[in-house]
Structure formats: structure tokens, C-alpha cells
Amino acid sequence: MSPYRKPIEDTRTQPSDVATERTRARTTMIDDIVKAVEQLADRRSRGQVLTAIGAALTVLIVLVVVLWQILQVFTATGYGWLDGFIQGAGILAASFIAWIAFPFAVSTTLGFFADDLCDAVEAKHYPSLPPARHQPLSETLVESLGFAGLAILLNIAVLPLYLMPGPNIVIYLALNGWLLGREYFDVVAMRRAAPGEVAKLRSRLRAGIWISGVIIAFSLTIPIVNLVAPLLGVAFMTHRYHRLLTPPEINQ
């Protein structure tokens, strides 16, 4: 049986009541978030939870240590008071840069748990699906590293805008919602769509993918929550993938 799921064309007419449609969209989004959170308590997901937490902690520690060591180069001025000030500023700078880089750096670890987690989500909520195509870990890691590099470069490019209170939050979530939505969607979609179809699906569903990415990006900025946010992101995007491709009346 083919692992690829043929997209179901939605031929329904557009609802005349736009407010009702928006309410339904918000309700289904919340429902998918709740399902993703509940997945953490599922017996099949416990191993992935521990793996995700361990990977996130490792990435965070490595980021802070590396950034701290780089910034230490600039502290040897010979003036005690100035070195102390630079060290204090360095701690804040390292923490800020780590906060920006963390969502993308930790996404390089998706290959360690994404397949198993998607299997668990689909076994519980979509049991009629055929077996999925699993990407080799090496292939997933190469793609994740490429994504992380691009994401970090783009964030460095807009770094001055992050210093503007107010707009910086909107810019951060808008840019990284697009990046993370694309990455997490690809991780899930490559299991169910032929490689040549993923880009077409991404283009057709770009609004829903971007909104889903914004939610994932936001969760990755919340302390403690960000340790399991990659796991939640994969589970959430698995539900979003199936819901976006399937009309609501048969996607229960």
C-alpha cells in the first residue's frame, strides 16, 4: 500500500458567514493544540518526550557556552571595571542571541524523534492511514542543518529590527513563523506526500502553514515549555497537515 496520501480536493462552496468560518478555524486550531499537548501523556510518546528534552537542553547549553566563549575574546582590556562591564553585557548578549538561535538550532534534532512521534499521533488519531515513508536520519539531519543555517542568517540580517521594542515581537514571530512552519510542515509532509508534491502543497496551504508556524515559534520562546516545544510542534503540525488537506466533515 502506498505511503502517500492523495490530497482530497475541497469542492465545497465558500460559507457566506465569514465570522462563522473564522470561529470554526480558531476552534479547530485550538483542538489541534490540545491534541498535541495530550500526546505528551501518551505511552508511545514517552521516549520521544525524554529525547526531545535532552536534545533541547544540550542545544541550549552548547549555544550559551559557545557564545560566551566567543564574547570572552573582547573582555581582556586590562581595565578591571571595563572588563567587568563587558562580561556582564556579554552574559546578556549571549542569552539574547541564544534565545534567537535556539528555535532553529533545536530543530536540527527533529530527526531523532519526528518519525516515531508522527507514527504515534497517526496511530491514535488516523488509524486508517497506510504506513508512512520514513526518511533516513542522515537525510533529515542534512535538511535540518541547512534550514538552521538559513534561519540563523536571516535572523542575523534583521537583528537591528529586534532592538525596536514592540515591532520586534511582530517581526520575530512573522519571520520565524514562516521559517518554522515550512520546516515542520516538510518534516510531516515528506512522510505522506511524494517529494515533488510537497512544494505544491506548501504553496497551496501557505497561509495555514504560516499561522501554525507562528504558534510553534511562540512556544519555542517560552521558558520550560521550549524544552518540549519541538515535540509539540511536530505533533501539532501532524494534525494540521491532515486537517488542512482534508475537509472538516470527514476529519474528525
C-alpha angles and dihedrals in degrees: 000000000000116000091214119098116214110227113248111231113233105222097169119125117251113266115252092218104074092181090057091050092050091048090051091049091052091047094052091046091053090046090054091049091051091049090051092052092047089052089069089068093050113113092230091055100053094092091050091050092055092044092050093048092048092048093047093049091048093050092047094049093046091049094051094044094048093046091046092052091049092050091047088072089072097051101075099092096131092239112106097207092047093047089051091051092048091049091052091048089046092058091053092045093048091049092048094048091045089052090054096043098041099082092056098037092052090048088070087072095060091099091068096063112004097094095047092045093049088050090052093048093047094045090055102039106019105032095156094066119108119245112289128239109252119213117223112258091239091055092049093049093050091052092045093050090050090050093048091051093050092045094050092048092051092048091050088051091056095036094114089058090056088066091066108094112229102011090054091071093050092046093047094050094041095051097039093040087061093046097044094040089055094046097047092043091053091049090055099034096051088065094057108023128061110255092250091055099052095078091048091050091048091052094048094046098035097124094053091043092051093050090048089050092052089056091050091047091051093049090052091060096056113096114242091006089067090065090069097024094101088054092047089046093056093046092045094048091048089059092043092051093055093041095048091051097044129062111248095241092068098031103080 
